[in-house]
Amino acid sequence: MINNTMGEGNTSTRDMSTINNTMGEGSTSTRDMSTDKINVDLNEYPIEDISLENGYSGTVSEHFDHDIVANDVLEVEEIETYEKENIVSSSQNIEINEFAEEVDRDETYNETNIVPFVGQIFLSEEEAFAFYKRYAYQHGFSVRKGRFIKRNGIMRRRDFFCHREGRSSLKIIEPLKEQRNRESTRCECKAYLRISLQKSHDIFPSEWRVTKFVVEHNHVLLTQSEVRFLPANRTISEDDIERIFLLKEGGLSVRQLMRVIELEKNVKHGYLPFIERDIRNLFVKTKKKVERYDAKDLLKYCEDAKKSCSKFQYAYTLDEERRLEHIFWSPASCSDWYQKYGDVVVFDTTYKVNSYEMPFGIFVGMNSHGKTVLFGCALLRNETISAFRWLMKTFISLMKKPPKTILTDQDPWMKEAISKDLPSTKHSFCIWHITFKFSSWFNAILRDKYSKWCSDFYELYKLETCEEFEHQWPKVVAKYNLQSNKHVKGLYEIRNYWALAYLRDHFFGGMTTTGRSESINAFIKRFINSHTSLSDFTKQVDVAIDDIKQKEDHDIMLEKCKRINLKLMSPLQEQAHGVLTRFAFQKFQEEFERSTQYSIHHENGICWQCSMWNDTSEFRKES
């Protein structure tokens, strides 16, 4: 896809260097998604420059005649302008051509399913934009992002406009300067979709809700055969880009390679989701980058780090073609942190390295100051059970001990790997990753009852005992008539992994989500882009580690300079104040203060009952 390929910082797309690497020796024209590889051979092989049509490797102006070059330059500029106005890169963009194919394949497709409605919920701005883009394609127009409102640096509202919204700006014509004379398509169309960011409860993610939807257009809408030519709807998928460069290396012209792709895809002539001009723009904008020594540099970095400090730990595997498959590393500081604070571990693989789309897994925890620390990092070829099992075995082998508890997302392969290789570790699912899916699961079913369902689920989540949970769960499910819902059944089957009633006997250090990993991911992404090599990526991880160390030193300084006032004069509290950090002592002080509100009294002449005196001057049973 052109949009995704050219977008900056898009973590869900592969860098063009990956495509070029795939063109090296031994590559095939298709890619097995389950065994995606880093196409950087550890053995040396010659660099092959990307050539233009017919194998000629000169410049565009050398290859084409003057008239064609002039037209192509204008066409490139035109596409660039259209991209600025209409094409928005997104890590979750759904390709328009896939929408059309899906509609064609499914004759029973209900078109009302993709008509926006006020109150509709999306999990992200990108998801909402992709939905409206899909709707626009079926109704004969394209969309672009428009007005937005930010508060404290966070997007709170966003409008999506018809591509013909607004009016054309006046142009200054300079007779002596070559200029394009392209007419504007804008006609002040008022059709738009507005979404606003809202949040119901702490355990639920912030969600984007449709607050306004204007359907009417003031212009003629295009037919399905016409709308595909709009620049926003002309896309080249990642697989097509790989195929285009392979055919180009074989000496085929643009027209020839397009015909080959049409035959391979069994597509009617002229009905590919891109045109010749898009391929020419791709050739002009893209240059081949062969990172021959990327994997070697990464391994050399780890080897040198191990020589300079024996506490540095790393391990890796190669495939049968001597290409890097998986790698795990833990710098000296991370190993020390794990020995101190490794009782609770959060493992997350939500971020992917752009160059190769490799899942980047991080093990994080919390130090005695309540700050996030990094225990180790991993780059995996894929997210399969074999990859996770290798990682968990390697982690325990190098770090010398398993954690007491581990928090992950709801990945079935990860769940199986942890159960087999960390049998003594309590495994819990991030509650945020579960509630993240609620709007897609229940919003359309419950409609106006959705918010109430979320509130009731939150109360179930907080219940104290397993008996209470088992008693209340069927009542709440029956209240919303969800007894046969597959998602509700699935939640009940994994209740031991997310319900607090089943987790209270295990230590989690106050962590119930994988959110701590997000801060490290966000920090690393500030310094990398789609062209970042693997060795440079590891250096940016080191920068993140240095940042953690600096914050830890700052917290230690604060410990020495600031004093905490004791709320209750008690020998136990004074002793705790002398040995705990400010963060840990504040937690202790909260619990210690609560302990004075409990009362133990005799009940029925048989047992003792512990109760807490609440605000209504009544005893409330706690245990």
PDB file of N, CA, C and O in Angstrom, residues 547-596:
ATOM      1  N   ASP A 547      17.592   6.092  30.564  1.00  0.00           N
ATOM      2  CA  ASP A 547      16.556   6.990  31.069  1.00  0.00           C
ATOM      3  C   ASP A 547      15.970   6.451  32.371  1.00  0.00           C
ATOM      4  O   ASP A 547      15.711   7.212  33.316  1.00  0.00           O
ATOM      5  N   ILE A 548      15.755   5.141  32.443  1.00  0.00           N
ATOM      6  CA  ILE A 548      15.235   4.525  33.666  1.00  0.00           C
ATOM      7  C   ILE A 548      16.233   4.706  34.808  1.00  0.00           C
ATOM      8  O   ILE A 548      15.852   5.026  35.948  1.00  0.00           O
ATOM      9  N   LYS A 549      17.523   4.526  34.506  1.00  0.00           N
ATOM     10  CA  LYS A 549      18.553   4.673  35.541  1.00  0.00           C
ATOM     11  C   LYS A 549      18.610   6.100  36.057  1.00  0.00           C
ATOM     12  O   LYS A 549      18.785   6.344  37.259  1.00  0.00           O
ATOM     13  N   GLN A 550      18.471   7.067  35.163  1.00  0.00           N
ATOM     14  CA  GLN A 550      18.495   8.468  35.581  1.00  0.00           C
ATOM     15  C   GLN A 550      17.322   8.778  36.514  1.00  0.00           C
ATOM     16  O   GLN A 550      17.467   9.470  37.526  1.00  0.00           O
ATOM     17  N   LYS A 551      16.145   8.252  36.176  1.00  0.00           N
ATOM     18  CA  LYS A 551      14.979   8.480  37.024  1.00  0.00           C
ATOM     19  C   LYS A 551      15.157   7.816  38.385  1.00  0.00           C
ATOM     20  O   LYS A 551      14.725   8.351  39.410  1.00  0.00           O
ATOM     21  N   GLU A 552      15.780   6.639  38.393  1.00  0.00           N
ATOM     22  CA  GLU A 552      16.012   5.947  39.654  1.00  0.00           C
ATOM     23  C   GLU A 552      16.975   6.746  40.532  1.00  0.00           C
ATOM     24  O   GLU A 552      16.764   6.874  41.745  1.00  0.00           O
ATOM     25  N   ASP A 553      18.038   7.279  39.934  1.00  0.00           N
ATOM     26  CA  ASP A 553      18.978   8.110  40.693  1.00  0.00           C
ATOM     27  C   ASP A 553      18.287   9.348  41.250  1.00  0.00           C
ATOM     28  O   ASP A 553      18.559   9.785  42.378  1.00  0.00           O
ATOM     29  N   HIS A 554      17.374   9.906  40.451  1.00  0.00           N
ATOM     30  CA  HIS A 554      16.646  11.092  40.909  1.00  0.00           C
ATOM     31  C   HIS A 554      15.752  10.739  42.093  1.00  0.00           C
ATOM     32  O   HIS A 554      15.641  11.522  43.061  1.00  0.00           O
ATOM     33  N   ASP A 555      15.097   9.578  42.046  1.00  0.00           N
ATOM     34  CA  ASP A 555      14.247   9.149  43.160  1.00  0.00           C
ATOM     35  C   ASP A 555      15.063   8.923  44.426  1.00  0.00           C
ATOM     36  O   ASP A 555      14.610   9.243  45.537  1.00  0.00           O
ATOM     37  N   ILE A 556      16.275   8.373  44.271  1.00  0.00           N
ATOM     38  CA  ILE A 556      17.146   8.160  45.430  1.00  0.00           C
ATOM     39  C   ILE A 556      17.546   9.489  46.045  1.00  0.00           C
ATOM     40  O   ILE A 556      17.612   9.651  47.270  1.00  0.00           O
ATOM     41  N   MET A 557      17.809  10.478  45.193  1.00  0.00           N
ATOM     42  CA  MET A 557      18.143  11.818  45.677  1.00  0.00           C
ATOM     43  C   MET A 557      16.990  12.396  46.492  1.00  0.00           C
ATOM     44  O   MET A 557      17.200  12.989  47.571  1.00  0.00           O
ATOM     45  N   LEU A 558      15.762  12.213  45.976  1.00  0.00           N
ATOM     46  CA  LEU A 558      14.598  12.725  46.701  1.00  0.00           C
ATOM     47  C   LEU A 558      14.431  12.039  48.048  1.00  0.00           C
ATOM     48  O   LEU A 558      13.990  12.662  49.024  1.00  0.00           O
ATOM     49  N   GLU A 559      14.777  10.754  48.103  1.00  0.00           N
ATOM     50  CA  GLU A 559      14.698  10.020  49.367  1.00  0.00           C
ATOM     51  C   GLU A 559      15.562  10.685  50.443  1.00  0.00           C
ATOM     52  O   GLU A 559      15.183  10.768  51.611  1.00  0.00           O
ATOM     53  N   LYS A 560      16.720  11.153  50.033  1.00  0.00           N
ATOM     54  CA  LYS A 560      17.667  11.722  50.976  1.00  0.00           C
ATOM     55  C   LYS A 560      17.337  13.164  51.357  1.00  0.00           C
ATOM     56  O   LYS A 560      17.756  13.643  52.407  1.00  0.00           O
ATOM     57  N   CYS A 561      16.607  13.847  50.486  1.00  0.00           N
ATOM     58  CA  CYS A 561      16.354  15.275  50.708  1.00  0.00           C
ATOM     59  C   CYS A 561      14.982  15.580  51.304  1.00  0.00           C
ATOM     60  O   CYS A 561      14.786  16.654  51.872  1.00  0.00           O
ATOM     61  N   LYS A 562      14.019  14.679  51.146  1.00  0.00           N
ATOM     62  CA  LYS A 562      12.666  14.959  51.609  1.00  0.00           C
ATOM     63  C   LYS A 562      12.278  14.004  52.724  1.00  0.00           C
ATOM     64  O   LYS A 562      12.697  12.866  52.768  1.00  0.00           O
ATOM     65  N   ARG A 563      11.469  14.514  53.621  1.00  0.00           N
ATOM     66  CA  ARG A 563      10.981  13.722  54.747  1.00  0.00           C
ATOM     67  C   ARG A 563       9.472  13.493  54.615  1.00  0.00           C
ATOM     68  O   ARG A 563       8.755  14.295  54.041  1.00  0.00           O
ATOM     69  N   ILE A 564       9.016  12.391  55.174  1.00  0.00           N
ATOM     70  CA  ILE A 564       7.588  12.076  55.167  1.00  0.00           C
ATOM     71  C   ILE A 564       7.051  12.228  56.581  1.00  0.00           C
ATOM     72  O   ILE A 564       7.634  11.721  57.542  1.00  0.00           O
ATOM     73  N   ASN A 565       5.947  12.940  56.712  1.00  0.00           N
ATOM     74  CA  ASN A 565       5.317  13.108  58.015  1.00  0.00           C
ATOM     75  C   ASN A 565       4.570  11.829  58.394  1.00  0.00           C
ATOM     76  O   ASN A 565       3.812  11.267  57.595  1.00  0.00           O
ATOM     77  N   LEU A 566       4.776  11.374  59.630  1.00  0.00           N
ATOM     78  CA  LEU A 566       4.081  10.186  60.125  1.00  0.00           C
ATOM     79  C   LEU A 566       2.667  10.557  60.531  1.00  0.00           C
ATOM     80  O   LEU A 566       2.462  11.479  61.330  1.00  0.00           O
ATOM     81  N   LYS A 567       1.676   9.855  59.971  1.00  0.00           N
ATOM     82  CA  LYS A 567       0.286  10.148  60.297  1.00  0.00           C
ATOM     83  C   LYS A 567      -0.093   9.629  61.671  1.00  0.00           C
ATOM     84  O   LYS A 567      -0.915  10.222  62.365  1.00  0.00           O
ATOM     85  N   LEU A 568       0.475   8.501  62.056  1.00  0.00           N
ATOM     86  CA  LEU A 568       0.186   7.888  63.354  1.00  0.00           C
ATOM     87  C   LEU A 568       1.506   7.604  64.053  1.00  0.00           C
ATOM     88  O   LEU A 568       2.421   7.042  63.452  1.00  0.00           O
ATOM     89  N   MET A 569       1.624   7.998  65.287  1.00  0.00           N
ATOM     90  CA  MET A 569       2.844   7.732  66.046  1.00  0.00           C
ATOM     91  C   MET A 569       2.802   6.286  66.539  1.00  0.00           C
ATOM     92  O   MET A 569       2.053   5.933  67.442  1.00  0.00           O
ATOM     93  N   SER A 570       3.607   5.455  65.906  1.00  0.00           N
ATOM     94  CA  SER A 570       3.628   4.042  66.240  1.00  0.00           C
ATOM     95  C   SER A 570       5.042   3.515  66.041  1.00  0.00           C
ATOM     96  O   SER A 570       5.698   3.878  65.051  1.00  0.00           O
ATOM     97  N   PRO A 571       5.544   2.665  66.926  1.00  0.00           N
ATOM     98  CA  PRO A 571       6.876   2.072  66.734  1.00  0.00           C
ATOM     99  C   PRO A 571       6.974   1.301  65.422  1.00  0.00           C
ATOM    100  O   PRO A 571       8.013   1.335  64.752  1.00  0.00           O
ATOM    101  N   LEU A 572       5.905   0.606  65.047  1.00  0.00           N
ATOM    102  CA  LEU A 572       5.914  -0.148  63.800  1.00  0.00           C
ATOM    103  C   LEU A 572       6.029   0.781  62.609  1.00  0.00           C
ATOM    104  O   LEU A 572       6.787   0.518  61.660  1.00  0.00           O
ATOM    105  N   GLN A 573       5.327   1.903  62.664  1.00  0.00           N
ATOM    106  CA  GLN A 573       5.392   2.865  61.575  1.00  0.00           C
ATOM    107  C   GLN A 573       6.760   3.535  61.499  1.00  0.00           C
ATOM    108  O   GLN A 573       7.296   3.764  60.416  1.00  0.00           O
ATOM    109  N   GLU A 574       7.350   3.814  62.636  1.00  0.00           N
ATOM    110  CA  GLU A 574       8.683   4.412  62.654  1.00  0.00           C
ATOM    111  C   GLU A 574       9.719   3.458  62.071  1.00  0.00           C
ATOM    112  O   GLU A 574      10.621   3.870  61.336  1.00  0.00           O
ATOM    113  N   GLN A 575       9.586   2.181  62.409  1.00  0.00           N
ATOM    114  CA  GLN A 575      10.521   1.207  61.857  1.00  0.00           C
ATOM    115  C   GLN A 575      10.360   1.089  60.343  1.00  0.00           C
ATOM    116  O   GLN A 575      11.352   1.026  59.607  1.00  0.00           O
ATOM    117  N   ALA A 576       9.122   1.041  59.852  1.00  0.00           N
ATOM    118  CA  ALA A 576       8.866   0.964  58.413  1.00  0.00           C
ATOM    119  C   ALA A 576       9.414   2.192  57.694  1.00  0.00           C
ATOM    120  O   ALA A 576       9.965   2.093  56.597  1.00  0.00           O
ATOM    121  N   HIS A 577       9.285   3.361  58.333  1.00  0.00           N
ATOM    122  CA  HIS A 577       9.795   4.592  57.733  1.00  0.00           C
ATOM    123  C   HIS A 577      11.303   4.542  57.549  1.00  0.00           C
ATOM    124  O   HIS A 577      11.856   5.138  56.610  1.00  0.00           O
ATOM    125  N   GLY A 578      11.989   3.812  58.406  1.00  0.00           N
ATOM    126  CA  GLY A 578      13.444   3.747  58.319  1.00  0.00           C
ATOM    127  C   GLY A 578      13.970   2.794  57.268  1.00  0.00           C
ATOM    128  O   GLY A 578      15.136   2.911  56.855  1.00  0.00           O
ATOM    129  N   VAL A 579      13.146   1.840  56.827  1.00  0.00           N
ATOM    130  CA  VAL A 579      13.650   0.827  55.888  1.00  0.00           C
ATOM    131  C   VAL A 579      12.995   0.883  54.513  1.00  0.00           C
ATOM    132  O   VAL A 579      13.553   0.335  53.547  1.00  0.00           O
ATOM    133  N   LEU A 580      11.845   1.531  54.382  1.00  0.00           N
ATOM    134  CA  LEU A 580      11.125   1.557  53.112  1.00  0.00           C
ATOM    135  C   LEU A 580      11.387   2.844  52.344  1.00  0.00           C
ATOM    136  O   LEU A 580      11.716   3.882  52.935  1.00  0.00           O
ATOM    137  N   THR A 581      11.228   2.788  51.017  1.00  0.00           N
ATOM    138  CA  THR A 581      11.298   3.993  50.194  1.00  0.00           C
ATOM    139  C   THR A 581      10.034   4.815  50.397  1.00  0.00           C
ATOM    140  O   THR A 581       9.048   4.351  50.981  1.00  0.00           O
ATOM    141  N   ARG A 582      10.057   6.050  49.886  1.00  0.00           N
ATOM    142  CA  ARG A 582       8.883   6.922  50.031  1.00  0.00           C
ATOM    143  C   ARG A 582       7.644   6.262  49.442  1.00  0.00           C
ATOM    144  O   ARG A 582       6.574   6.271  50.040  1.00  0.00           O
ATOM    145  N   PHE A 583       7.784   5.692  48.238  1.00  0.00           N
ATOM    146  CA  PHE A 583       6.647   5.057  47.567  1.00  0.00           C
ATOM    147  C   PHE A 583       6.119   3.881  48.389  1.00  0.00           C
ATOM    148  O   PHE A 583       4.915   3.770  48.636  1.00  0.00           O
ATOM    149  N   ALA A 584       7.021   3.005  48.819  1.00  0.00           N
ATOM    150  CA  ALA A 584       6.610   1.826  49.580  1.00  0.00           C
ATOM    151  C   ALA A 584       6.030   2.222  50.937  1.00  0.00           C
ATOM    152  O   ALA A 584       5.044   1.628  51.399  1.00  0.00           O
ATOM    153  N   PHE A 585       6.612   3.236  51.566  1.00  0.00           N
ATOM    154  CA  PHE A 585       6.112   3.647  52.868  1.00  0.00           C
ATOM    155  C   PHE A 585       4.719   4.256  52.776  1.00  0.00           C
ATOM    156  O   PHE A 585       3.873   4.044  53.650  1.00  0.00           O
ATOM    157  N   GLN A 586       4.466   5.008  51.710  1.00  0.00           N
ATOM    158  CA  GLN A 586       3.134   5.583  51.530  1.00  0.00           C
ATOM    159  C   GLN A 586       2.082   4.484  51.371  1.00  0.00           C
ATOM    160  O   GLN A 586       0.979   4.584  51.908  1.00  0.00           O
ATOM    161  N   LYS A 587       2.432   3.416  50.648  1.00  0.00           N
ATOM    162  CA  LYS A 587       1.521   2.287  50.527  1.00  0.00           C
ATOM    163  C   LYS A 587       1.308   1.629  51.891  1.00  0.00           C
ATOM    164  O   LYS A 587       0.182   1.267  52.253  1.00  0.00           O
ATOM    165  N   PHE A 588       2.403   1.466  52.638  1.00  0.00           N
ATOM    166  CA  PHE A 588       2.302   0.864  53.972  1.00  0.00           C
ATOM    167  C   PHE A 588       1.444   1.735  54.888  1.00  0.00           C
ATOM    168  O   PHE A 588       0.613   1.248  55.650  1.00  0.00           O
ATOM    169  N   GLN A 589       1.649   3.042  54.806  1.00  0.00           N
ATOM    170  CA  GLN A 589       0.927   3.960  55.678  1.00  0.00           C
ATOM    171  C   GLN A 589      -0.579   3.918  55.404  1.00  0.00           C
ATOM    172  O   GLN A 589      -1.396   3.989  56.334  1.00  0.00           O
ATOM    173  N   GLU A 590      -0.955   3.781  54.125  1.00  0.00           N
ATOM    174  CA  GLU A 590      -2.372   3.682  53.787  1.00  0.00           C
ATOM    175  C   GLU A 590      -2.999   2.441  54.419  1.00  0.00           C
ATOM    176  O   GLU A 590      -4.096   2.503  54.990  1.00  0.00           O
ATOM    177  N   GLU A 591      -2.303   1.312  54.316  1.00  0.00           N
ATOM    178  CA  GLU A 591      -2.828   0.073  54.892  1.00  0.00           C
ATOM    179  C   GLU A 591      -2.817   0.122  56.426  1.00  0.00           C
ATOM    180  O   GLU A 591      -3.735  -0.381  57.081  1.00  0.00           O
ATOM    181  N   PHE A 592      -1.759   0.709  56.974  1.00  0.00           N
ATOM    182  CA  PHE A 592      -1.651   0.794  58.433  1.00  0.00           C
ATOM    183  C   PHE A 592      -2.779   1.659  58.999  1.00  0.00           C
ATOM    184  O   PHE A 592      -3.359   1.355  60.044  1.00  0.00           O
ATOM    185  N   GLU A 593      -3.094   2.750  58.289  1.00  0.00           N
ATOM    186  CA  GLU A 593      -4.171   3.624  58.733  1.00  0.00           C
ATOM    187  C   GLU A 593      -5.526   2.921  58.641  1.00  0.00           C
ATOM    188  O   GLU A 593      -6.386   3.073  59.512  1.00  0.00           O
ATOM    189  N   ARG A 594      -5.714   2.108  57.617  1.00  0.00           N
ATOM    190  CA  ARG A 594      -6.964   1.363  57.477  1.00  0.00           C
ATOM    191  C   ARG A 594      -7.115   0.318  58.581  1.00  0.00           C
ATOM    192  O   ARG A 594      -8.226  -0.006  58.993  1.00  0.00           O
ATOM    193  N   SER A 595      -5.977  -0.229  59.039  1.00  0.00           N
ATOM    194  CA  SER A 595      -6.051  -1.292  60.044  1.00  0.00           C
ATOM    195  C   SER A 595      -6.678  -0.806  61.351  1.00  0.00           C
ATOM    196  O   SER A 595      -7.252  -1.596  62.107  1.00  0.00           O
ATOM    197  N   THR A 596      -6.570   0.489  61.637  1.00  0.00           N
ATOM    198  CA  THR A 596      -7.153   1.027  62.868  1.00  0.00           C
ATOM    199  C   THR A 596      -8.669   1.113  62.794  1.00  0.00           C
ATOM    200  O   THR A 596      -9.332   1.366  63.805  1.00  0.00           O
TER     201      THR A 596
END
